[in-house]
Coordinates of C-alpha atoms in Angstrom, one line a residue:
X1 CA -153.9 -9.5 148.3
X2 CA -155.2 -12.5 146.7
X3 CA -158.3 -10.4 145.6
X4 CA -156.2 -8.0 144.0
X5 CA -154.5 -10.5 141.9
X6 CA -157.6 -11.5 140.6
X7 CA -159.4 -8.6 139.5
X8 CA -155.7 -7.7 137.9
X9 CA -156.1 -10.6 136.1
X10 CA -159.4 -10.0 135.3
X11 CA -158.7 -6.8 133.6
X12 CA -155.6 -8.4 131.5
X13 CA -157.6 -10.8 130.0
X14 CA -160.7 -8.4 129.1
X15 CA -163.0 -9.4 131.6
X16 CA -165.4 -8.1 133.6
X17 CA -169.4 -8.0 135.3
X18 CA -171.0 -7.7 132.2
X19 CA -169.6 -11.6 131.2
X20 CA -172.2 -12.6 133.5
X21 CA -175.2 -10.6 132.4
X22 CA -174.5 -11.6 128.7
X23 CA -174.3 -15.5 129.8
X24 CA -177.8 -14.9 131.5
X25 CA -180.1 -14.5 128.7
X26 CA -178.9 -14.0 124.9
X27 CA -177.9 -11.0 123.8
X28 CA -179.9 -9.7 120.8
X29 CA -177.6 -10.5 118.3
X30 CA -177.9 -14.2 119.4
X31 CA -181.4 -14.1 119.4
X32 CA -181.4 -12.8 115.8
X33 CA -179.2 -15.5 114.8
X34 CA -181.1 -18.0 116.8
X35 CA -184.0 -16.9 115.0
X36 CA -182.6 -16.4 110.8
X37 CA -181.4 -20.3 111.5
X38 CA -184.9 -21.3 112.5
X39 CA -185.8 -19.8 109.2
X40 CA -183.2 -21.5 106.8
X41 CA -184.2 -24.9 108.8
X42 CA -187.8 -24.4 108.5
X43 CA -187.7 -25.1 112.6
X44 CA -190.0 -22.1 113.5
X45 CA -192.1 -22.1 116.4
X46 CA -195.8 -23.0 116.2
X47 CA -196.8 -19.4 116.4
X48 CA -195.0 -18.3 113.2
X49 CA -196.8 -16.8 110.9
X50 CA -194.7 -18.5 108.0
X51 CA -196.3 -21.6 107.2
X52 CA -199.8 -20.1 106.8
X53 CA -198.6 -17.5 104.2
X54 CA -198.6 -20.4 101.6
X55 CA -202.6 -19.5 101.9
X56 CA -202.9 -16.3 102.2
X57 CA -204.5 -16.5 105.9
X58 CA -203.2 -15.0 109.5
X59 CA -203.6 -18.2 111.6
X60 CA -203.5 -16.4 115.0
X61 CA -206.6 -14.1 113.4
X62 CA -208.6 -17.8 112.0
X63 CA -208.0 -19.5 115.3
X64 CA -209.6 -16.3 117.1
X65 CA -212.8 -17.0 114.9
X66 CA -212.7 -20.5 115.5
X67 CA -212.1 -20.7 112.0
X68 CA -208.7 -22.8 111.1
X69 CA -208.5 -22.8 107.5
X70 CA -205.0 -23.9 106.7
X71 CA -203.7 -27.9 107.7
X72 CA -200.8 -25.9 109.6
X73 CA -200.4 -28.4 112.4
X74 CA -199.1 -31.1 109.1
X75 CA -197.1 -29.1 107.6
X76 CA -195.4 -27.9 110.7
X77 CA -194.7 -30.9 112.6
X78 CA -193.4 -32.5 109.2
X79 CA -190.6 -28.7 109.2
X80 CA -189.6 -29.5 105.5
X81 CA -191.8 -27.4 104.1
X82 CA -192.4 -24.4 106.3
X83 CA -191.5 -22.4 103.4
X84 CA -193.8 -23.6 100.6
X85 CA -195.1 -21.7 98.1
X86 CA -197.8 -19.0 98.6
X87 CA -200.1 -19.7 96.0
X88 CA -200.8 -15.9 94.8
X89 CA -202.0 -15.2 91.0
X90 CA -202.7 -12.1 89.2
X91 CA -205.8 -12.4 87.1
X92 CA -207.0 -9.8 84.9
X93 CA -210.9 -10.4 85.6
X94 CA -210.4 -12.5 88.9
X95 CA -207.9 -11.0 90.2
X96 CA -209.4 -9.7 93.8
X97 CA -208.3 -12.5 95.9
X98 CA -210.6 -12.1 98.4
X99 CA -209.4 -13.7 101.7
X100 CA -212.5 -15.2 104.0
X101 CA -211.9 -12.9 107.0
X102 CA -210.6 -9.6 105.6
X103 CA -213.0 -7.4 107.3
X104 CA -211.9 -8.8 111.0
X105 CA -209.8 -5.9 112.5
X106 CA -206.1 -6.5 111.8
X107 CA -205.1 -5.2 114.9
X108 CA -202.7 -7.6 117.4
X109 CA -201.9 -9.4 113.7
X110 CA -198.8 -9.2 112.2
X111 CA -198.6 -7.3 108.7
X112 CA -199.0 -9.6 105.8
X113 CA -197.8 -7.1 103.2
X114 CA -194.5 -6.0 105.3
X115 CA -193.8 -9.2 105.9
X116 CA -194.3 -10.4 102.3
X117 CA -191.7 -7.6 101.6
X118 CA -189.4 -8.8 104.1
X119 CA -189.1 -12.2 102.7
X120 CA -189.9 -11.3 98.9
X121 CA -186.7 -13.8 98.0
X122 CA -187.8 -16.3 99.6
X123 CA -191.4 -16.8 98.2
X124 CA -190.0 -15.9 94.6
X125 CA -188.0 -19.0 95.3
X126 CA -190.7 -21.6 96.5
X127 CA -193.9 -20.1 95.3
X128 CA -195.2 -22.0 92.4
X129 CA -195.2 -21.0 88.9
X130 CA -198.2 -18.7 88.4
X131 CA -200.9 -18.7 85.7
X132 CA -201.1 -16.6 82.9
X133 CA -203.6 -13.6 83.2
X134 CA -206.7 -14.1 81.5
X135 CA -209.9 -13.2 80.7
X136 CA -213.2 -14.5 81.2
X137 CA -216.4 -13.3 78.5
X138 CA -218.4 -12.1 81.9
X139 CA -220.0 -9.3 79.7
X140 CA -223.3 -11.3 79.4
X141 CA -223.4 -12.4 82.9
X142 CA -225.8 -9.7 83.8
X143 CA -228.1 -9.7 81.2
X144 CA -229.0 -13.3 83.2
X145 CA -230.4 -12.0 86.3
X146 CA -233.3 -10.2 84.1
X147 CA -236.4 -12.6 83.7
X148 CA -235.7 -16.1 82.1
X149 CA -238.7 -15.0 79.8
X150 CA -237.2 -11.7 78.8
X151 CA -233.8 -13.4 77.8
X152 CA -231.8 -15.1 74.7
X153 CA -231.7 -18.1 74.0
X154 CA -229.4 -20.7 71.4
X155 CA -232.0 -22.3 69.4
X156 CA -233.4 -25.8 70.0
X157 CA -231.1 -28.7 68.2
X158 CA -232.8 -31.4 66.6
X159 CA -230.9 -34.6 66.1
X160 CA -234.4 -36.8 64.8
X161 CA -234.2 -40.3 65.6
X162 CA -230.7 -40.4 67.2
X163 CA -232.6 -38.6 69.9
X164 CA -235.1 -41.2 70.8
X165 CA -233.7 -43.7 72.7
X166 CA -233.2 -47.6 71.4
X167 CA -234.4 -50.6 72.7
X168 CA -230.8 -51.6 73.7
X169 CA -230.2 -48.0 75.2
X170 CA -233.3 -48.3 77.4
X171 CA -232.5 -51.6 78.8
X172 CA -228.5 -50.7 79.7
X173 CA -228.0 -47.6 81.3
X174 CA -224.0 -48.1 80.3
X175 CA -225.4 -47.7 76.7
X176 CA -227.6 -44.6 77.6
X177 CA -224.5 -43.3 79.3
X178 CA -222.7 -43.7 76.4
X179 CA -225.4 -42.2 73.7
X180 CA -225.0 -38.9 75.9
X181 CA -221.3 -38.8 75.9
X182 CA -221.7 -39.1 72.1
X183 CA -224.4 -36.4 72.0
X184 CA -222.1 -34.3 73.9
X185 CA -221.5 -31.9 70.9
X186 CA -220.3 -28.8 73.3
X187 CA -217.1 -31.1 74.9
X188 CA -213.9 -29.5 74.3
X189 CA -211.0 -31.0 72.7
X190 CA -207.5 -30.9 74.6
X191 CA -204.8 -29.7 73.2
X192 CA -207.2 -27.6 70.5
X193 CA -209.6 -25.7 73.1
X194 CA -207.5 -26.1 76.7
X195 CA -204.1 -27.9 78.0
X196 CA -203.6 -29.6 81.2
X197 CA -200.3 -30.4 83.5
X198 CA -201.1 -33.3 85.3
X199 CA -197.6 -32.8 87.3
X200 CA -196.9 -36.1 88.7
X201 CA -198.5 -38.6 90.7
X202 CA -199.3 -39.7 94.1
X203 CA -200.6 -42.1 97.1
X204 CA -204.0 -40.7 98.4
X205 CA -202.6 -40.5 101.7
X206 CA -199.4 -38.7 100.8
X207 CA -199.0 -34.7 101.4
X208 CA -196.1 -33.9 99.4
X209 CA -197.2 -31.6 96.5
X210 CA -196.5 -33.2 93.4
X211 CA -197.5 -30.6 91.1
X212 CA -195.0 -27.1 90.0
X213 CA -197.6 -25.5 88.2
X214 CA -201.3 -25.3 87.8
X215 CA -203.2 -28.5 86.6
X216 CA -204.7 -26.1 83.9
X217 CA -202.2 -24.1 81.5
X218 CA -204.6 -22.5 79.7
X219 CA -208.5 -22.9 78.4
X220 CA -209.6 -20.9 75.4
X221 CA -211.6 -17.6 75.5
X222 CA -214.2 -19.0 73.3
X223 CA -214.9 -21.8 76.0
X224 CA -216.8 -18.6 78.2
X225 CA -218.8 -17.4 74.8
X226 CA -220.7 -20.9 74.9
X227 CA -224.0 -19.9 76.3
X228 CA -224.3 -23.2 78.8
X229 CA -220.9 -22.6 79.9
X230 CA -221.4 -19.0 80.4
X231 CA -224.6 -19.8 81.8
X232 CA -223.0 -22.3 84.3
X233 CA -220.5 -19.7 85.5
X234 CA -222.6 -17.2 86.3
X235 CA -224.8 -19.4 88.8
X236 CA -221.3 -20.3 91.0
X237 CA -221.0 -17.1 93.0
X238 CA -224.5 -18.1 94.2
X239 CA -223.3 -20.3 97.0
X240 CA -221.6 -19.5 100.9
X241 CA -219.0 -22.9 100.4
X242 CA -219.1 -23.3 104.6
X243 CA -221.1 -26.1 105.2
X244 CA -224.0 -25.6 107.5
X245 CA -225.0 -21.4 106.7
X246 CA -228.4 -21.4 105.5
X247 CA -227.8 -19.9 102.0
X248 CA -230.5 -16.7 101.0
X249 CA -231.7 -17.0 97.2
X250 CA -232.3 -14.1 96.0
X251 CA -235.0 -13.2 92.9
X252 CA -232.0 -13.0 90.6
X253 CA -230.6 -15.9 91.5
X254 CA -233.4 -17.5 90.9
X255 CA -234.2 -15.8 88.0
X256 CA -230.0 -17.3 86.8
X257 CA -231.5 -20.9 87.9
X258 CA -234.8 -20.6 85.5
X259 CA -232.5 -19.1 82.7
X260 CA -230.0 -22.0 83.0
X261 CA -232.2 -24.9 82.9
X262 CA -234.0 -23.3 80.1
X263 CA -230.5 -22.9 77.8
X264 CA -229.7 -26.6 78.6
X265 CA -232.8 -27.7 77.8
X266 CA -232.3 -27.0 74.5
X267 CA -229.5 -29.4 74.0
X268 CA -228.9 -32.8 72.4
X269 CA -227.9 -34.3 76.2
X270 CA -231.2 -32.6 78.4
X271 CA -233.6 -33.7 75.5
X272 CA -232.5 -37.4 75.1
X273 CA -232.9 -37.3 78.9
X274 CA -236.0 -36.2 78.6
X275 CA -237.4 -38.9 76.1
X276 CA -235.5 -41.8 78.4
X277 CA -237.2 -40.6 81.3
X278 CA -240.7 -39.8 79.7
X279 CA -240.6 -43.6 77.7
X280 CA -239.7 -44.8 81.4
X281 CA -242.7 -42.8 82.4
X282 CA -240.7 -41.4 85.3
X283 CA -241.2 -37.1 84.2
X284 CA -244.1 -36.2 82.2
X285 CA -244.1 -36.3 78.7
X286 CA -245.0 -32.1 79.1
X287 CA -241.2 -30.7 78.5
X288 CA -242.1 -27.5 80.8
X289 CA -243.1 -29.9 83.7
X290 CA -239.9 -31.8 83.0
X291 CA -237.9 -28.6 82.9
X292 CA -239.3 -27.4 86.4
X293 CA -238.3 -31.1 87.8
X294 CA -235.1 -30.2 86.4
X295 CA -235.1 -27.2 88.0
X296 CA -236.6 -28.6 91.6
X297 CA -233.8 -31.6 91.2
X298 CA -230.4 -29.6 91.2
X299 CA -231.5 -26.1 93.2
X300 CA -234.0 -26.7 95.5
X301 CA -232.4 -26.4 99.0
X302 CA -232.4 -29.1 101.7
X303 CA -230.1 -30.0 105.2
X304 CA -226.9 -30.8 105.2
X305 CA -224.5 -30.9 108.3
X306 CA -227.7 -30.8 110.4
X307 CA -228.7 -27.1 109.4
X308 CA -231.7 -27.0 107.4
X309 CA -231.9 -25.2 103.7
X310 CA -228.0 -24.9 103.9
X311 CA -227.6 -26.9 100.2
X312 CA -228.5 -28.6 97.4
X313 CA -227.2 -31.1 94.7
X314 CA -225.8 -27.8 92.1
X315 CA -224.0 -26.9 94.9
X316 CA -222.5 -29.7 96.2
X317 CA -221.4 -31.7 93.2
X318 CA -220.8 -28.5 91.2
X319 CA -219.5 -25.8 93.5
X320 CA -218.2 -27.8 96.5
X321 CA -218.6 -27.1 100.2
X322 CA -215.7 -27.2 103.2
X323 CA -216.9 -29.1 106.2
X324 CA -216.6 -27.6 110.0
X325 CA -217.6 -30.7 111.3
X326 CA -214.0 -32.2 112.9
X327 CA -211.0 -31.3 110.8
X328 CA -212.0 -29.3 108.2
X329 CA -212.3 -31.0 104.6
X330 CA -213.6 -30.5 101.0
X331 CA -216.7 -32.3 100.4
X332 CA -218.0 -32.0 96.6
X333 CA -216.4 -30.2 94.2
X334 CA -216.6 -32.3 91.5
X335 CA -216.3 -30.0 88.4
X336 CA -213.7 -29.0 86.4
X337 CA -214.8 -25.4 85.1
X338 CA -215.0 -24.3 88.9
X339 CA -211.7 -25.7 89.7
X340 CA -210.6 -23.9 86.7
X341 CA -211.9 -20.7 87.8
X342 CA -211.0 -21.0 91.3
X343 CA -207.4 -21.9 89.9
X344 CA -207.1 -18.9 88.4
X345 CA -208.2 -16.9 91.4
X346 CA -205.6 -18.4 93.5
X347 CA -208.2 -20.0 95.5
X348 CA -207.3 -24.2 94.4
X349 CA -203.7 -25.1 94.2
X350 CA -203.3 -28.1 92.4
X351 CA -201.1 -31.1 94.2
X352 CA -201.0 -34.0 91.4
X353 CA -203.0 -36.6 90.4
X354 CA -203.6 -40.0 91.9
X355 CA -202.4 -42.7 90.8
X356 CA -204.6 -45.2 88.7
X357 CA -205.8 -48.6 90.0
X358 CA -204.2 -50.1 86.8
X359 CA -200.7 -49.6 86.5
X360 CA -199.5 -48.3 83.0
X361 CA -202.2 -46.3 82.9
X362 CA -200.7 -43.0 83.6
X363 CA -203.0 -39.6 83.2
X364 CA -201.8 -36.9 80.5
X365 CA -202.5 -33.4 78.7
X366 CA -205.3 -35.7 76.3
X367 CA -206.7 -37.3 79.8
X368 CA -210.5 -36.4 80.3
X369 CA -211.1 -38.2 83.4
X370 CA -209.0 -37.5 86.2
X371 CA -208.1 -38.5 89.7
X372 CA -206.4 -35.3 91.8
X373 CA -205.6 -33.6 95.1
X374 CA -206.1 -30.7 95.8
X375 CA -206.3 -27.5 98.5
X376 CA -209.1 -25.1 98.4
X377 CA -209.2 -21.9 100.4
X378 CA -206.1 -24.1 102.3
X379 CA -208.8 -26.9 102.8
X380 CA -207.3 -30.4 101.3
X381 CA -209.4 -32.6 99.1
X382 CA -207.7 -35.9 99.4
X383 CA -209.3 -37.4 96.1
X384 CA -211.8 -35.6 93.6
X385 CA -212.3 -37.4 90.2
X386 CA -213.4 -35.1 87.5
X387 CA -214.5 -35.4 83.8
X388 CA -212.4 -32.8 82.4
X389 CA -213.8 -30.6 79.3
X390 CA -217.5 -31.9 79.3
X391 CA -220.3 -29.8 79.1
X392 CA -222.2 -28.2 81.7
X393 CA -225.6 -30.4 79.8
X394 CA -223.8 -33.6 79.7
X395 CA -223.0 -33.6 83.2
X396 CA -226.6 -32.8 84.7
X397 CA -228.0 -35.5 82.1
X398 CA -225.3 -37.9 83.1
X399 CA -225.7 -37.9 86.9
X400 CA -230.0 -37.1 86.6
X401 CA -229.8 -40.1 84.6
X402 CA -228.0 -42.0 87.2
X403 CA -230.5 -41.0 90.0
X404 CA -233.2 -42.4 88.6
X405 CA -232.4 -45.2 86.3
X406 CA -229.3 -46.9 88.6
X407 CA -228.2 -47.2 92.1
X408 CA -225.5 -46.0 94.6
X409 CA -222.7 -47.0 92.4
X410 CA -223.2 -47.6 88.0
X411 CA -220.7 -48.9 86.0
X412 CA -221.0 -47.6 82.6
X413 CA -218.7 -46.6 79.3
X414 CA -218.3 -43.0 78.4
X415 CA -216.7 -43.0 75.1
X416 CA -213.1 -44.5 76.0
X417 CA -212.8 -44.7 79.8
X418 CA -215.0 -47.6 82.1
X419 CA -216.5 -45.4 84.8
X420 CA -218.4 -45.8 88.0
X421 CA -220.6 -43.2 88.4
X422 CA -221.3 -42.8 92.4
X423 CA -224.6 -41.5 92.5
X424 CA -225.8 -40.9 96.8
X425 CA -229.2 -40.0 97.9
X426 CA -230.4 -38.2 100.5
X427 CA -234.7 -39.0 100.1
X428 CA -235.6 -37.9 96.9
X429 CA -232.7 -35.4 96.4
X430 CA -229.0 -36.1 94.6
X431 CA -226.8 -35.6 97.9
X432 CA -223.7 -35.9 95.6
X433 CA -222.9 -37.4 92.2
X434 CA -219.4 -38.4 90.9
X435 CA -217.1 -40.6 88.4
X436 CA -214.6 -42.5 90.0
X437 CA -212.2 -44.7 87.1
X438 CA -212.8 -47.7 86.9
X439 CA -209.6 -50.3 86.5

């Protein structure tokens, strides 16, 4: 009797066995609830997908290959921003982003473009502002793979005395320094030739992206039509940026190294290098000797990472390479026409600038030296100082200068900002060159 009262009550009040199958596990609808508030709260579980999409890159496929591109395990455990914004940019010339790892089979991997569609309102939301298509003058390009001794050049400049250096000039290298900042005729002018957003600023230890947009706004088409700058460009794609794979030079390449060191060397910057050197009776006085130093300095290959013939000093200060050793970091990378390019593939994104050792002196669009942070190919680089605008000449002068007339580090003037140029060695080779600001 008591039984029957109770499954009569049961049935008046609407219950019955299946109570206790949905108080087991959680009904679907819970688990998709469960799941959309993970989403809004950014607290996903470590093998969601959603944090890596700010690169680009499938982490379950990268940690398959041993390969873990992305900082993931920061920005998850921090959960504030899970979200943040995929980096993507449509660029007329540059515009195949071409993610390391696309030909590994997709299969077991969830679908980046469906999933991208799926959540289309919340990356137009967080994603950063993206560039402006452009184009680059590659038209040329091609034309320096032929033969350095079949190709074009600019003609040679001739400056007369102010190319010979002074007394004063030979004894301080800070005056030297200086004489080729001055003879840097090809140095662009901010606000006329490119504009910069140097976002706001930072600790070099802090993660939070200071930046909403790219550190470059835009850089004029006429920059690429310069024939050292074009030059320069074309030798970047050159280079595998993993630290440790033997790179294979090819005749061409080659072919792009001879033809750059020859355009260069028929500037104001290369020749007053030249005479310094010669008068210090460090190159020979023969300019075609000098001009295959030149060429032996910055592209010859050496070991780096304990792999033999896996770099060399263009590559490193120029192009940049991401250690495997460890955590994964940006070593090199110290110039600002390949972080411009890479930019604009979608490749950098820009996180702000450091701040200065002297207080009040805060960086803006007119700054030409600059302290940053930034990610490349999801890799960060804590702190990269870059002289923004200069020529691809000055730079080579400047830091071939600095091998052989200073130390490890060389305080010198160039034009209005103090710099220490850090100049390391690895034997006779440049293992990296760089200006830091001096306060």
């Amino acid at each position: 009797m008591e039984g029957l009262i109770k499954g009569l009550i049961d049935v008046a009040l609407g219950h019955d066995d299946r109570d206790q199958q949905r108080n087991t596990p959680e009904s679907h609808e819970d688990q998709s609830r469960s799941t959309w508030a993970q989403v809004v709260t950014g607290e996903q579980d470590n093998d969601e997908p959603s944090s890596d999409r700010r690169h680009g890159y499938d982490r379950t496929q990268w940690n398959t290959e041993g390969q873990n591109y992305g900082r993931t395990e920061e920005w998850e455990s921090s959960g504030s921003q899970t979200a943040a914004r995929p980096h993507k940019v449509v660029h007329e010339e540059y515009g195949r982003n071409e993610d390391v790892g696309q030909n590994h089979s997709d299969q077991g991997h969830w679908n980046r473009k469906d999933e991208e569609e799926k959540n289309d309102e919340w990356q137009t939301v967080c994603k950063k502002p993206p560039k402006q298509p452009h184009k680059v003058q590659m038209n040329n390009w091609n034309e320096y793979k032929r033969p350095s001794s079949e190709q074009d050049y600019s003609e040679d400049v001739d400056y007369g005395a102010s190319m010979e250096p002074s007394e004063i000039e030979l004894s301080d290298l800070s005056r030297a320094c200086n004489k080729l900042w001055e003879l840097d005729v090809n140095r662009l002018v901010p606000g006329k030739d490119y504009q910069i957003d140097c976002g706001e600023g930072k600790k070099v230890y802090q993660k939070e992206d200071m930046a909403q947009g790219s550190l470059f706004s835009w850089l004029s088409e006429d920059i690429f039509r310069k024939p050292t700058f074009s030059r320069f460009c074309s030798l970047l794609d050159n280079y595998n940026p993993q630290e440790g794979y033997k790179e294979v030079v090819t005749s061409q390449e080659l072919q792009e190294q001879a033809a750059f060191v020859e355009e260069i060397s028929r500037t104001a910057p290369i020749k007053y290098l030249h005479k310094y050197l010669s008068s210090k009776g460090i190159v020979s006085e023969n300019y075609q000797n000098f001009k295959r130093m030149m060429t032996t300095l910055w592209f010859d290959l050496y070991g780096r990472g304990g792999t033999s013939s896996c770099s060399s000093a263009f590559e490193h200060v120029f192009v940049g390479e991401i250690k495997n050793r460890g955590e994964q970091e940006v070593s090199g990378f110290h110039n600002w026409i390949q972080f411009y390019l890479e930019e604009a593939k979608g490749r950098v994104d820009y996180q702000g600038y450091i701040f200065p050792r002297r207080r009040g002196q805060v960086p803006d669009s007119e700054t030409q030296l600059l302290t940053v942070q930034f990610e490349w190919n999801g890799v960060l680089k804590s702190v990269s100082s870059t002289l923004i605008g200069v020529s691809p000449e000055f730079e080579i002068a400047l830091y071939t200068l600095c091998f052989y007339m200073g130390g490890e580090d060389n305080q010198v003037e160039l034009g209005p900002y103090p710099v220490n140029i850090k100049c390391y060695r690895l034997g006779n080779k440049i293992g990296s060159a760089f200006p830091i600001a001096e306060s």
